[in-house]
Short mmCIF file of C-alpha atoms in Angstrom, two decimals:
data_model
loop_
_atom_site.label_atom_id
_atom_site.label_comp_id
_atom_site.label_asym_id
_atom_site.label_seq_id
_atom_site.Cartn_x
_atom_site.Cartn_y
_atom_site.Cartn_z
CA MET A 274 7.76 34.48 -9.46
CA LYS A 275 5.62 35.15 -6.34
CA VAL A 276 4.22 31.95 -4.40
CA SER A 277 2.53 31.36 -1.08
CA HIS A 278 1.96 28.04 0.74
CA ARG A 279 1.03 26.62 3.91
CA GLY A 280 3.29 24.42 6.22
CA LYS A 281 2.49 21.34 8.39
CA LYS A 282 4.47 20.39 11.44
CA LEU A 283 5.65 16.90 11.67
CA ASN A 284 5.65 15.48 15.10
CA ALA A 285 8.63 13.30 16.18
CA GLY A 286 7.95 9.86 17.03
CA LYS A 287 4.71 9.60 15.04
CA LYS A 288 4.33 7.77 11.72
CA ILE A 289 4.93 9.98 8.82
CA VAL A 290 2.35 9.66 6.00
CA PRO A 291 3.45 10.94 2.39
CA THR A 292 1.75 13.69 1.17
CA LYS A 293 0.95 13.87 -2.49
CA PHE A 294 0.73 17.02 -4.37
CA PHE A 295 -0.81 17.70 -7.87
CA VAL A 296 0.82 20.41 -10.00
CA ASN A 297 -1.03 22.19 -12.71
CA ILE A 298 0.68 24.54 -15.06
CA LEU A 299 -0.85 26.71 -17.83
CA ASN A 300 1.75 26.99 -20.34
CA SER A 301 -0.18 29.64 -22.15
CA CYS A 302 -0.15 32.22 -19.40
CA GLY A 303 2.61 30.82 -17.06
CA ARG A 304 0.03 30.54 -14.16
CA PHE A 305 0.27 27.44 -11.89
CA GLU A 306 -1.47 25.82 -8.96
CA ILE A 307 -0.23 23.14 -6.38
CA THR A 308 -3.11 21.27 -4.69
CA GLU A 309 -3.43 18.51 -2.04
CA GLY A 310 -6.66 16.75 -2.60
CA LYS A 311 -9.22 19.48 -3.14
CA SER A 312 -7.08 22.07 -1.14
CA LEU A 313 -4.98 24.80 -2.77
CA VAL A 314 -1.38 24.84 -1.38
CA ALA A 315 0.28 27.12 -3.67
CA SER A 316 -0.35 29.27 -6.59
CA GLY A 317 1.63 31.95 -8.75
CA GLN A 318 2.86 32.88 -12.07
CA VAL A 319 6.09 32.27 -13.68
CA TYR A 320 7.17 34.87 -16.10
CA GLU A 321 10.20 36.29 -17.83
CA SER A 322 11.03 39.87 -16.91
CA GLN A 323 12.91 42.25 -19.28
CA LYS A 324 14.04 44.37 -16.30
CA ILE A 325 15.93 41.85 -13.98
CA VAL A 326 18.96 43.62 -12.50
CA PHE A 327 21.27 40.96 -10.87
CA GLN A 328 23.78 41.79 -8.27
CA GLU A 329 27.43 41.36 -8.56
CA ARG A 330 28.79 37.89 -8.54
CA PRO A 331 29.02 36.86 -4.74
CA PRO A 332 32.41 35.91 -3.24
CA GLU A 333 33.39 32.20 -3.45
CA TYR A 334 32.19 30.25 -0.27
CA THR A 335 35.23 29.55 2.14
CA ARG A 336 35.46 27.70 5.33
CA ASP A 337 37.06 30.53 7.18
CA ASN A 338 34.36 30.79 9.80
CA LEU A 339 33.07 27.82 11.88
CA PHE A 340 30.68 25.80 9.77
CA LEU A 341 28.08 23.07 10.23
CA THR A 342 27.91 19.78 8.09
CA GLY A 343 24.71 18.94 6.26
CA LYS A 344 24.41 15.87 8.83
CA ASP A 345 24.63 18.27 11.81
CA ILE A 346 22.11 20.61 10.43
CA TYR A 347 19.33 17.98 9.60
CA GLU A 348 19.86 16.18 12.96
CA GLU A 349 19.30 19.47 14.85
CA LEU A 350 16.51 20.23 12.66
CA LYS A 351 14.81 17.00 13.39
CA ILE A 352 15.15 17.50 17.06
CA SER A 353 13.32 20.75 16.63
CA GLY A 354 10.29 19.16 14.87
CA TYR A 355 11.48 19.68 11.35
CA GLU A 356 11.63 16.29 9.12
CA PHE A 357 13.28 16.30 5.84
CA GLY A 358 13.43 13.38 3.43
CA SER A 359 16.71 12.35 1.73
CA SER A 360 15.61 14.10 -1.60
CA PHE A 361 15.38 17.48 0.24
CA GLN A 362 18.35 17.39 2.25
CA GLY A 363 20.43 19.47 -0.08
CA VAL A 364 22.55 21.51 2.24
CA ILE A 365 25.90 20.13 2.31
CA GLU A 366 27.27 22.58 4.84
CA ALA A 367 26.71 26.19 5.96
CA ASP A 368 28.54 28.57 8.15
CA ILE A 369 27.40 28.90 11.84
CA GLU A 370 25.37 32.07 11.17
CA GLY A 371 23.36 30.42 8.29
CA VAL A 372 24.33 33.23 6.00
CA SER A 373 26.23 31.18 3.35
CA GLY A 374 26.88 27.68 2.40
CA VAL A 375 26.97 24.94 -0.13
CA ILE A 376 23.81 23.44 -1.62
CA ARG A 377 23.52 20.24 -3.73
CA TRP A 378 22.08 20.52 -7.26
CA GLN A 379 20.14 17.43 -8.17
CA ASP A 380 18.48 18.67 -11.42
CA LYS A 381 15.21 19.46 -9.52
CA TRP A 382 14.14 22.93 -8.68
CA ILE A 383 11.78 22.32 -5.77
CA PRO A 384 14.53 20.48 -3.41
CA PHE A 385 16.87 23.27 -4.41
CA LEU A 386 14.63 26.08 -3.54
CA ASP A 387 13.72 24.25 -0.32
CA SER A 388 17.24 24.04 0.62
CA VAL A 389 17.64 27.94 -0.07
CA LEU A 390 14.43 28.53 2.21
CA LEU A 391 16.28 26.41 4.85
CA PHE A 392 18.86 29.15 5.55
CA PHE A 393 15.78 31.14 6.88
CA LEU A 394 15.71 28.66 9.86
CA LEU A 395 19.36 28.44 10.10
CA SER A 396 19.88 32.23 10.48
CA SER A 397 16.76 32.59 12.87
CA SER A 398 17.68 33.03 16.43
CA SER A 399 14.14 31.88 17.57
CA GLU A 400 13.65 28.31 18.91
CA GLN A 401 10.04 28.27 18.04
CA PHE A 402 8.82 26.34 15.15
CA ARG A 403 8.71 28.42 12.06
CA VAL A 404 8.06 27.80 8.34
CA PRO A 405 8.77 30.13 5.48
CA THR A 406 5.52 30.81 3.86
CA GLU A 407 6.17 33.20 0.93
CA ILE A 408 8.85 33.98 -1.45
CA LEU A 409 8.86 37.82 -2.25
CA SER A 410 11.64 37.90 -4.67
CA LEU A 411 14.01 35.47 -6.22
CA LYS A 412 16.77 36.24 -8.88
CA ILE A 413 18.92 33.85 -10.38
CA ASP A 414 21.47 34.76 -13.04
CA PRO A 415 21.19 31.70 -15.49
CA ASN A 416 24.62 32.08 -16.84
CA ILE A 417 26.52 32.16 -13.44
CA PHE A 418 24.09 29.07 -12.23
CA GLU A 419 24.95 27.29 -15.45
CA SER A 420 28.51 27.90 -14.94
CA PHE A 421 28.48 26.33 -11.41
CA VAL A 422 26.58 23.35 -12.38
CA ASN A 423 28.67 22.38 -15.40
CA ARG A 424 31.86 22.77 -13.25
CA ASN A 425 30.39 19.94 -11.03
CA TYR A 426 29.20 17.86 -13.95
CA VAL A 427 31.86 17.75 -16.22
CA SER A 428 33.39 14.58 -14.68
CA GLU A 429 29.87 12.70 -14.70
CA LYS A 430 29.38 13.75 -18.21
CA ASP A 431 32.66 12.24 -19.19
CA GLU A 432 31.89 9.16 -17.58
CA LEU A 433 28.69 8.86 -19.32
CA ARG A 434 30.08 9.41 -22.50
CA ASP A 435 32.75 6.81 -22.20
CA THR A 436 30.17 4.28 -20.92
CA ILE A 437 28.10 4.84 -24.24
CA GLN A 438 30.98 4.74 -26.50
CA LYS A 439 32.36 1.38 -24.81
CA LYS A 440 28.99 -0.44 -24.20
CA CYS A 441 25.60 -0.93 -25.55
CA ALA A 442 23.46 1.60 -23.56
CA ILE A 443 20.13 1.10 -25.34
CA GLY A 444 17.07 -0.78 -23.91
CA PHE A 445 15.11 0.04 -20.92
CA GLU A 446 12.65 -2.77 -20.34
CA PHE A 447 13.46 -6.66 -20.44
CA SER A 448 11.87 -9.97 -19.99
CA GLY A 449 13.78 -13.37 -19.14
CA ARG A 450 14.51 -15.73 -16.18
CA GLU A 451 16.37 -15.13 -12.95
CA GLU A 452 19.51 -16.82 -13.04
CA MET A 453 19.34 -18.53 -9.46
CA SER A 454 15.76 -19.24 -9.18
CA GLY A 455 14.55 -19.60 -12.72
CA LYS A 456 11.54 -17.27 -12.22
CA ARG A 457 10.33 -15.54 -15.33
CA LEU A 458 10.60 -11.92 -14.80
CA CYS A 459 10.09 -8.62 -16.71
CA GLY A 460 10.70 -5.16 -15.79
CA PHE A 461 12.87 -1.79 -16.12
CA ALA A 462 16.50 -1.35 -16.35
CA SER A 463 18.31 2.08 -16.40
CA SER A 464 20.03 0.99 -19.71
CA GLN A 465 21.85 -1.92 -21.62
CA ALA A 466 18.38 -4.18 -21.61
CA ILE A 467 19.18 -5.25 -25.02
CA ALA A 468 21.48 -7.99 -23.77
CA THR A 469 21.76 -11.73 -23.12
CA SER A 470 21.94 -10.80 -19.35
CA ILE A 471 21.74 -7.66 -17.26
CA HIS A 472 22.01 -6.87 -13.68
CA VAL A 473 18.69 -5.06 -12.27
CA GLU A 474 17.12 -3.90 -9.03
CA PRO A 475 14.61 -6.32 -7.76
CA LYS A 476 12.17 -3.30 -7.03
CA PHE A 477 11.90 -2.82 -10.84
CA CYS A 478 10.90 -6.43 -11.60
CA ILE A 479 7.78 -8.26 -11.63
CA GLU A 480 6.92 -12.18 -12.06
CA ILE A 481 5.42 -12.87 -15.39
CA PRO A 482 2.06 -14.43 -15.24
CA ASP A 483 1.73 -18.08 -16.60
CA ASN A 484 -0.44 -17.15 -19.48
CA TRP A 485 2.18 -14.48 -20.83
CA SER A 486 5.05 -15.47 -23.12
CA LEU A 487 8.42 -13.75 -22.57
CA GLU A 488 7.96 -11.86 -25.87
CA GLU A 489 4.39 -10.55 -24.73
CA ALA A 490 5.97 -9.67 -21.25
CA ALA A 491 8.90 -7.62 -22.85
CA THR A 492 6.21 -5.25 -24.36
CA ILE A 493 4.34 -4.38 -21.14
CA PRO A 494 6.60 -2.34 -18.58
CA ILE A 495 7.18 1.07 -20.37
CA VAL A 496 3.87 1.48 -22.28
CA TYR A 497 1.62 0.50 -19.28
CA THR A 498 3.69 2.42 -16.61
CA THR A 499 3.36 5.59 -19.15
CA CYS A 500 -0.37 5.06 -19.28
CA TYR A 501 -0.73 4.69 -15.54
CA TYR A 502 1.20 7.95 -14.94
CA CYS A 503 -0.85 9.87 -17.55
CA PHE A 504 -4.29 8.48 -16.51
CA PHE A 505 -4.06 8.31 -12.81
CA THR A 506 -1.17 10.37 -11.68
CA ARG A 507 -1.93 13.28 -13.96
CA ALA A 508 -5.23 13.17 -15.17
CA ARG A 509 -6.94 11.39 -12.28
CA LEU A 510 -9.02 9.32 -14.42
CA GLN A 511 -12.37 8.05 -13.03
CA PRO A 512 -14.52 5.24 -14.21
CA ARG A 513 -17.01 5.99 -16.90
CA GLU A 514 -15.16 9.24 -18.00
CA SER A 515 -14.45 10.13 -21.50
CA VAL A 516 -10.98 9.63 -23.03
CA LEU A 517 -9.33 10.89 -25.99
CA ILE A 518 -6.41 8.67 -27.06
CA HIS A 519 -4.04 9.75 -29.93
CA SER A 520 -2.07 7.24 -31.99
CA GLY A 521 -4.20 4.41 -30.90
CA THR A 522 -2.31 1.72 -32.87
CA GLY A 523 0.87 2.20 -30.96
CA GLY A 524 2.14 0.56 -28.05
CA VAL A 525 1.19 3.28 -25.45
CA GLY A 526 -2.23 3.84 -27.36
CA LEU A 527 -3.26 -0.01 -27.27
CA ALA A 528 -2.37 0.05 -23.51
CA ALA A 529 -4.29 3.32 -22.99
CA ILE A 530 -7.26 1.60 -24.83
CA ASN A 531 -7.04 -1.45 -22.70
CA ILE A 532 -7.06 0.49 -19.41
CA ALA A 533 -10.00 2.65 -20.48
CA LEU A 534 -11.99 -0.19 -21.33
CA ARG A 535 -11.43 -1.92 -17.95
CA LEU A 536 -12.83 1.30 -16.59
CA ASN A 537 -15.75 1.23 -18.71
CA CYS A 538 -14.76 4.75 -20.07
CA GLU A 539 -16.09 6.27 -23.30
CA ILE A 540 -13.20 6.17 -25.92
CA PHE A 541 -12.28 8.46 -28.73
CA VAL A 542 -9.21 7.47 -30.71
CA THR A 543 -7.10 9.01 -33.49
CA VAL A 544 -4.41 6.92 -35.54
#
């Protein structure tokens, strides 16, 4: 995989505005593009090579040498002008030379690779602001990688399995009344929403309009959020465009039709 991208310096003390990227992947050929608005940020191709030669398994990381904690690393980088959000603070610790260390795997490749690139900054003796702009070659033995991931996730998987066996873990959307205020709310839960009462995060709740019943409200969160993601995050749907909606009689299909009608789109539906 070969990619190139541009970097942007974040000035300390100024308000940081989130940057949104759009990723387009062509599954037929493996080509991908990452854009910001109308600007191309990165492009490349993902492919499976038949001639990959992996190096011997590296030695286990030890703390024999001086090392830095992740907190120390990111505080020092922030002073130098590098700003990392919590999702991208994947380096747990590293040796003082920036040659080896421990990186957290969070089931996401982009933060993981970003943390790998961070070692370029740690090993650089220059105090100037520098951003890696190209990956020339990257080889990961999937068997070794999987063994490390599974080693750390065994306890979490066992805990999840015990939870499913002991409790009812199904149900992701709900409607009802808040215990203290009596407000009618609907929204999302991570699990166990099919119950008489649940604990939920306030940020995943919305107040039910007066003209909705609790039964109607319980059908809204997942289907309309799915449509919002498909239409506006992925497809960037604009008013009066043409839309093809499959399975138009299902929950997501009906929600998609309602949104498309609201935008005065030309709608084509299959059932």
